[in-house]
Amino acid sequence: MIDLHYWPTPNGHKITLFLEEAGLPYTIHPVDIGTGQQFQPGFLAIAPNNRMPAIVDHAPADGGAPVSVFESGAILVYLAEKTGRFLPADLRGRTAALEWLFWQMAGLGPMTGQYGHFHVYAPEPIPYARERYAREVQRLLGVLDRRLADRAFLAGDAYTIADMACYPWISPYRKAPLDLEPHAHLRRWREAIAARPATARAYAIGRDPRFARSADLTEEQKRMLFGMAGPSVPGS
Ligand SMILES: N[C@@H](CCC(=O)N[C@@H](CS)C(=O)NCC(=O)O)C(=O)O
């Protein structure tokens, strides 16, 4: 059994996308990042960066003590290796999947996150920051679109953890939607993933009432999320 420490955000969705595709049994432990649950000692013991998602695998492949994993990219690789699924076994397919997974972790995710911060959450409009991240995210979407011009998924014909990592980060901010019109291949890929039953199940989990929150972040939630509450890990 796997414990999933989760809140329904793009990085959280990556892991439910995998678990629903693979049909692995798991239990969700909500980490309400707006109320500071990411700073609780029990969570920090498995996720020292005070960010979710994180997992604990109580039945690891080596038969030993439970294994905990933080960082969504590392979790996806761990689960792919555990199940032998969604990470190609051949050298070229595996390399391509890992390339695009790392590209998401280091580029698409952080840049889109900053885009969202400056367009949706920042206390005052900063035109330079808004323009910088909007341009960078459009550039990254163009990179994705070109990659998908001649293949169904990022690593080739098969759906992999690279696709699961990127999908939740395509225009995730309802209040600041991105223009996907110029990116026809990206739109086709996105629709194909959205149509998968496991994707529908993964996103339905995020709509469960236990994750209900107001449409807008409160000032207290902003303080928790944007580091205005002091050191990121209390006591550090
Ligand atoms: N690189 C990390 C990023 C995780 C991350 O930023 N998670 C956010 C939600 S999407 C979070 O837990 N935020 C809590 C906070 O900022 O205190 C990963 O991919 O797992």
mmCIF file of N, CA and C in Angstrom, residues 140-214:
data_model
loop_
_atom_site.group_PDB
_atom_site.id
_atom_site.type_symbol
_atom_site.label_atom_id
_atom_site.label_comp_id
_atom_site.label_asym_id
_atom_site.label_seq_id
_atom_site.Cartn_x
_atom_site.Cartn_y
_atom_site.Cartn_z
ATOM 1 N N LEU A 140 8.101 27.934 -23.874
ATOM 2 C CA LEU A 140 8.119 26.523 -23.474
ATOM 3 C C LEU A 140 6.966 25.748 -24.124
ATOM 4 N N LEU A 141 5.811 26.385 -24.211
ATOM 5 C CA LEU A 141 4.684 25.711 -24.881
ATOM 6 C C LEU A 141 5.013 25.466 -26.355
ATOM 7 N N GLY A 142 5.738 26.402 -26.947
ATOM 8 C CA GLY A 142 6.168 26.214 -28.343
ATOM 9 C C GLY A 142 7.138 25.045 -28.476
ATOM 10 N N VAL A 143 8.027 24.892 -27.493
ATOM 11 C CA VAL A 143 8.966 23.763 -27.500
ATOM 12 C C VAL A 143 8.187 22.447 -27.437
ATOM 13 N N LEU A 144 7.194 22.429 -26.559
ATOM 14 C CA LEU A 144 6.364 21.224 -26.408
ATOM 15 C C LEU A 144 5.611 20.936 -27.705
ATOM 16 N N ASP A 145 5.057 21.976 -28.285
ATOM 17 C CA ASP A 145 4.282 21.813 -29.519
ATOM 18 C C ASP A 145 5.152 21.218 -30.636
ATOM 19 N N ARG A 146 6.362 21.729 -30.764
ATOM 20 C CA ARG A 146 7.246 21.210 -31.819
ATOM 21 C C ARG A 146 7.614 19.751 -31.544
ATOM 22 N N ARG A 147 7.841 19.421 -30.291
ATOM 23 C CA ARG A 147 8.179 18.039 -29.937
ATOM 24 C C ARG A 147 7.043 17.080 -30.323
ATOM 25 N N LEU A 148 5.810 17.589 -30.182
ATOM 26 C CA LEU A 148 4.654 16.727 -30.416
ATOM 27 C C LEU A 148 4.189 16.726 -31.872
ATOM 28 N N ALA A 149 4.913 17.439 -32.719
ATOM 29 C CA ALA A 149 4.469 17.564 -34.117
ATOM 30 C C ALA A 149 4.484 16.223 -34.833
ATOM 31 N N ASP A 150 5.414 15.343 -34.479
ATOM 32 C CA ASP A 150 5.529 14.089 -35.228
ATOM 33 C C ASP A 150 5.516 12.852 -34.333
ATOM 34 N N ARG A 151 4.913 12.978 -33.157
ATOM 35 C CA ARG A 151 4.751 11.803 -32.286
ATOM 36 C C ARG A 151 3.542 12.025 -31.382
ATOM 37 N N ALA A 152 2.959 10.903 -30.954
ATOM 38 C CA ALA A 152 1.737 10.997 -30.153
ATOM 39 C C ALA A 152 2.016 11.561 -28.764
ATOM 40 N N PHE A 153 3.116 11.098 -28.167
ATOM 41 C CA PHE A 153 3.435 11.506 -26.797
ATOM 42 C C PHE A 153 4.897 11.960 -26.744
ATOM 43 N N LEU A 154 5.293 12.481 -25.604
ATOM 44 C CA LEU A 154 6.608 13.131 -25.552
ATOM 45 C C LEU A 154 7.776 12.189 -25.818
ATOM 46 N N ALA A 155 7.640 10.929 -25.402
ATOM 47 C CA ALA A 155 8.751 9.993 -25.617
ATOM 48 C C ALA A 155 8.502 9.087 -26.814
ATOM 49 N N GLY A 156 7.436 9.299 -27.543
ATOM 50 C CA GLY A 156 7.156 8.464 -28.714
ATOM 51 C C GLY A 156 5.699 8.056 -28.772
ATOM 52 N N ASP A 157 5.463 6.763 -29.083
ATOM 53 C CA ASP A 157 4.083 6.300 -29.250
ATOM 54 C C ASP A 157 3.368 6.081 -27.925
ATOM 55 N N ALA A 158 4.146 5.850 -26.870
ATOM 56 C CA ALA A 158 3.526 5.440 -25.606
ATOM 57 C C ALA A 158 3.418 6.606 -24.623
ATOM 58 N N TYR A 159 2.355 6.582 -23.861
ATOM 59 C CA TYR A 159 2.114 7.541 -22.776
ATOM 60 C C TYR A 159 3.083 7.218 -21.641
ATOM 61 N N THR A 160 3.834 8.210 -21.161
ATOM 62 C CA THR A 160 4.850 7.952 -20.130
ATOM 63 C C THR A 160 4.742 8.971 -18.988
ATOM 64 N N ILE A 161 5.638 8.799 -18.024
ATOM 65 C CA ILE A 161 5.678 9.731 -16.891
ATOM 66 C C ILE A 161 6.039 11.150 -17.337
ATOM 67 N N ALA A 162 6.677 11.309 -18.487
ATOM 68 C CA ALA A 162 6.968 12.665 -18.984
ATOM 69 C C ALA A 162 5.657 13.388 -19.308
ATOM 70 N N ASP A 163 4.725 12.671 -19.934
ATOM 71 C CA ASP A 163 3.423 13.277 -20.250
ATOM 72 C C ASP A 163 2.644 13.583 -18.963
ATOM 73 N N MET A 164 2.721 12.658 -18.012
ATOM 74 C CA MET A 164 1.995 12.870 -16.743
ATOM 75 C C MET A 164 2.533 14.096 -16.010
ATOM 76 N N ALA A 165 3.836 14.342 -16.135
ATOM 77 C CA ALA A 165 4.422 15.502 -15.454
ATOM 78 C C ALA A 165 4.012 16.807 -16.130
ATOM 79 N N CYS A 166 3.950 16.802 -17.454
ATOM 80 C CA CYS A 166 3.670 18.055 -18.180
ATOM 81 C C CYS A 166 2.182 18.412 -18.196
ATOM 82 N N TYR A 167 1.348 17.400 -18.345
ATOM 83 C CA TYR A 167 -0.087 17.667 -18.575
ATOM 84 C C TYR A 167 -0.705 18.638 -17.552
ATOM 85 N N PRO A 168 -0.506 18.443 -16.248
ATOM 86 C CA PRO A 168 -1.177 19.355 -15.303
ATOM 87 C C PRO A 168 -0.677 20.794 -15.371
ATOM 88 N N TRP A 169 0.442 21.004 -16.041
ATOM 89 C CA TRP A 169 1.027 22.338 -16.084
ATOM 90 C C TRP A 169 0.683 23.105 -17.351
ATOM 91 N N ILE A 170 -0.213 22.561 -18.179
ATOM 92 C CA ILE A 170 -0.621 23.295 -19.378
ATOM 93 C C ILE A 170 -1.763 24.220 -18.994
ATOM 94 N N SER A 171 -1.468 25.477 -18.875
ATOM 95 C CA SER A 171 -2.471 26.489 -18.552
ATOM 96 C C SER A 171 -3.290 26.160 -17.303
ATOM 97 N N PRO A 172 -2.635 26.034 -16.150
ATOM 98 C CA PRO A 172 -3.374 25.617 -14.957
ATOM 99 C C PRO A 172 -4.141 26.730 -14.240
ATOM 100 N N TYR A 173 -3.950 27.993 -14.654
ATOM 101 C CA TYR A 173 -4.561 29.093 -13.892
ATOM 102 C C TYR A 173 -5.801 29.612 -14.598
ATOM 103 N N ARG A 174 -6.955 29.284 -14.004
ATOM 104 C CA ARG A 174 -8.211 29.718 -14.631
ATOM 105 C C ARG A 174 -8.284 31.235 -14.754
ATOM 106 N N LYS A 175 -7.672 31.934 -13.800
ATOM 107 C CA LYS A 175 -7.756 33.400 -13.821
ATOM 108 C C LYS A 175 -6.768 34.028 -14.790
ATOM 109 N N ALA A 176 -5.842 33.259 -15.291
ATOM 110 C CA ALA A 176 -4.858 33.800 -16.242
ATOM 111 C C ALA A 176 -4.573 32.731 -17.303
ATOM 112 N N PRO A 177 -5.605 32.397 -18.098
ATOM 113 C CA PRO A 177 -5.409 31.322 -19.076
ATOM 114 C C PRO A 177 -4.379 31.706 -20.130
ATOM 115 N N LEU A 178 -3.663 30.701 -20.594
ATOM 116 C CA LEU A 178 -2.642 30.927 -21.622
ATOM 117 C C LEU A 178 -3.247 30.674 -22.995
ATOM 118 N N ASP A 179 -2.706 31.328 -23.982
ATOM 119 C CA ASP A 179 -3.211 31.166 -25.347
ATOM 120 C C ASP A 179 -2.610 29.897 -25.959
ATOM 121 N N LEU A 180 -3.438 28.869 -26.104
ATOM 122 C CA LEU A 180 -2.948 27.611 -26.686
ATOM 123 C C LEU A 180 -3.248 27.538 -28.183
ATOM 124 N N GLU A 181 -3.928 28.558 -28.696
ATOM 125 C CA GLU A 181 -4.348 28.553 -30.093
ATOM 126 C C GLU A 181 -3.180 28.280 -31.067
ATOM 127 N N PRO A 182 -2.010 28.908 -30.848
ATOM 128 C CA PRO A 182 -0.919 28.656 -31.817
ATOM 129 C C PRO A 182 -0.335 27.239 -31.737
ATOM 130 N N HIS A 183 -0.758 26.436 -30.779
ATOM 131 C CA HIS A 183 -0.074 25.159 -30.523
ATOM 132 C C HIS A 183 -1.003 23.971 -30.801
ATOM 133 N N ALA A 184 -1.218 23.678 -32.074
ATOM 134 C CA ALA A 184 -2.198 22.647 -32.454
ATOM 135 C C ALA A 184 -1.788 21.250 -31.979
ATOM 136 N N HIS A 185 -0.502 20.932 -32.056
ATOM 137 C CA HIS A 185 -0.062 19.585 -31.656
ATOM 138 C C HIS A 185 -0.219 19.419 -30.145
ATOM 139 N N LEU A 186 0.115 20.468 -29.438
ATOM 140 C CA LEU A 186 -0.047 20.468 -27.983
ATOM 141 C C LEU A 186 -1.520 20.294 -27.606
ATOM 142 N N ARG A 187 -2.380 20.972 -28.319
ATOM 143 C CA ARG A 187 -3.816 20.848 -28.011
ATOM 144 C C ARG A 187 -4.293 19.418 -28.284
ATOM 145 N N ARG A 188 -3.867 18.833 -29.375
ATOM 146 C CA ARG A 188 -4.262 17.445 -29.692
ATOM 147 C C ARG A 188 -3.782 16.485 -28.587
ATOM 148 N N TRP A 189 -2.529 16.648 -28.170
ATOM 149 C CA TRP A 189 -1.949 15.799 -27.099
ATOM 150 C C TRP A 189 -2.732 15.987 -25.796
ATOM 151 N N ARG A 190 -3.034 17.237 -25.473
ATOM 152 C CA ARG A 190 -3.755 17.526 -24.230
ATOM 153 C C ARG A 190 -5.146 16.886 -24.234
ATOM 154 N N GLU A 191 -5.811 16.980 -25.380
ATOM 155 C CA GLU A 191 -7.151 16.382 -25.463
ATOM 156 C C GLU A 191 -7.080 14.867 -25.337
ATOM 157 N N ALA A 192 -6.037 14.280 -25.921
ATOM 158 C CA ALA A 192 -5.891 12.812 -25.837
ATOM 159 C C ALA A 192 -5.699 12.383 -24.383
ATOM 160 N N ILE A 193 -4.918 13.131 -23.629
ATOM 161 C CA ILE A 193 -4.695 12.754 -22.218
ATOM 162 C C ILE A 193 -5.960 13.018 -21.400
ATOM 163 N N ALA A 194 -6.618 14.128 -21.675
ATOM 164 C CA ALA A 194 -7.857 14.449 -20.940
ATOM 165 C C ALA A 194 -8.911 13.354 -21.138
ATOM 166 N N ALA A 195 -8.879 12.695 -22.304
ATOM 167 C CA ALA A 195 -9.902 11.687 -22.612
ATOM 168 C C ALA A 195 -9.623 10.339 -21.942
ATOM 169 N N ARG A 196 -8.475 10.179 -21.313
ATOM 170 C CA ARG A 196 -8.164 8.895 -20.676
ATOM 171 C C ARG A 196 -8.992 8.749 -19.390
ATOM 172 N N PRO A 197 -9.616 7.579 -19.195
ATOM 173 C CA PRO A 197 -10.427 7.394 -17.974
ATOM 174 C C PRO A 197 -9.628 7.648 -16.692
ATOM 175 N N ALA A 198 -8.353 7.271 -16.677
ATOM 176 C CA ALA A 198 -7.556 7.478 -15.464
ATOM 177 C C ALA A 198 -7.365 8.970 -15.181
ATOM 178 N N THR A 199 -7.291 9.775 -16.230
ATOM 179 C CA THR A 199 -7.161 11.223 -16.034
ATOM 180 C C THR A 199 -8.432 11.768 -15.381
ATOM 181 N N ALA A 200 -9.566 11.304 -15.876
ATOM 182 C CA ALA A 200 -10.838 11.762 -15.287
ATOM 183 C C ALA A 200 -10.912 11.366 -13.816
ATOM 184 N N ARG A 201 -10.485 10.151 -13.510
ATOM 185 C CA ARG A 201 -10.524 9.705 -12.099
ATOM 186 C C ARG A 201 -9.570 10.543 -11.244
ATOM 187 N N ALA A 202 -8.382 10.806 -11.769
ATOM 188 C CA ALA A 202 -7.387 11.568 -10.993
ATOM 189 C C ALA A 202 -7.909 12.968 -10.674
ATOM 190 N N TYR A 203 -8.510 13.616 -11.643
ATOM 191 C CA TYR A 203 -8.991 14.977 -11.400
ATOM 192 C C TYR A 203 -10.267 14.987 -10.559
ATOM 193 N N ALA A 204 -11.041 13.901 -10.637
ATOM 194 C CA ALA A 204 -12.242 13.821 -9.789
ATOM 195 C C ALA A 204 -11.840 13.783 -8.315
ATOM 196 N N ILE A 205 -10.731 13.119 -8.022
ATOM 197 C CA ILE A 205 -10.255 13.066 -6.626
ATOM 198 C C ILE A 205 -10.030 14.486 -6.106
ATOM 199 N N GLY A 206 -9.452 15.312 -6.938
ATOM 200 C CA GLY A 206 -9.158 16.687 -6.524
ATOM 201 C C GLY A 206 -10.403 17.512 -6.237
ATOM 202 N N ARG A 207 -11.542 17.066 -6.759
ATOM 203 C CA ARG A 207 -12.794 17.830 -6.523
ATOM 204 C C ARG A 207 -13.550 17.318 -5.299
ATOM 205 N N ASP A 208 -12.971 16.343 -4.613
ATOM 206 C CA ASP A 208 -13.620 15.808 -3.419
ATOM 207 C C ASP A 208 -13.821 16.940 -2.401
ATOM 208 N N PRO A 209 -14.974 16.958 -1.703
ATOM 209 C CA PRO A 209 -15.241 18.052 -0.766
ATOM 210 C C PRO A 209 -14.172 18.241 0.301
ATOM 211 N N ARG A 210 -13.398 17.176 0.606
ATOM 212 C CA ARG A 210 -12.385 17.371 1.670
ATOM 213 C C ARG A 210 -11.280 18.325 1.220
ATOM 214 N N PHE A 211 -11.220 18.601 -0.085
ATOM 215 C CA PHE A 211 -10.218 19.550 -0.576
ATOM 216 C C PHE A 211 -10.834 20.908 -0.907
ATOM 217 N N ALA A 212 -12.089 21.087 -0.489
ATOM 218 C CA ALA A 212 -12.785 22.330 -0.854
ATOM 219 C C ALA A 212 -12.049 23.531 -0.299
ATOM 220 N N ARG A 213 -11.991 24.558 -1.072
ATOM 221 C CA ARG A 213 -11.358 25.809 -0.619
ATOM 222 C C ARG A 213 -12.031 26.947 -1.360
ATOM 223 N N SER A 214 -11.849 28.152 -0.839
ATOM 224 C CA SER A 214 -12.477 29.288 -1.495
ATOM 225 C C SER A 214 -11.764 29.564 -2.819
#
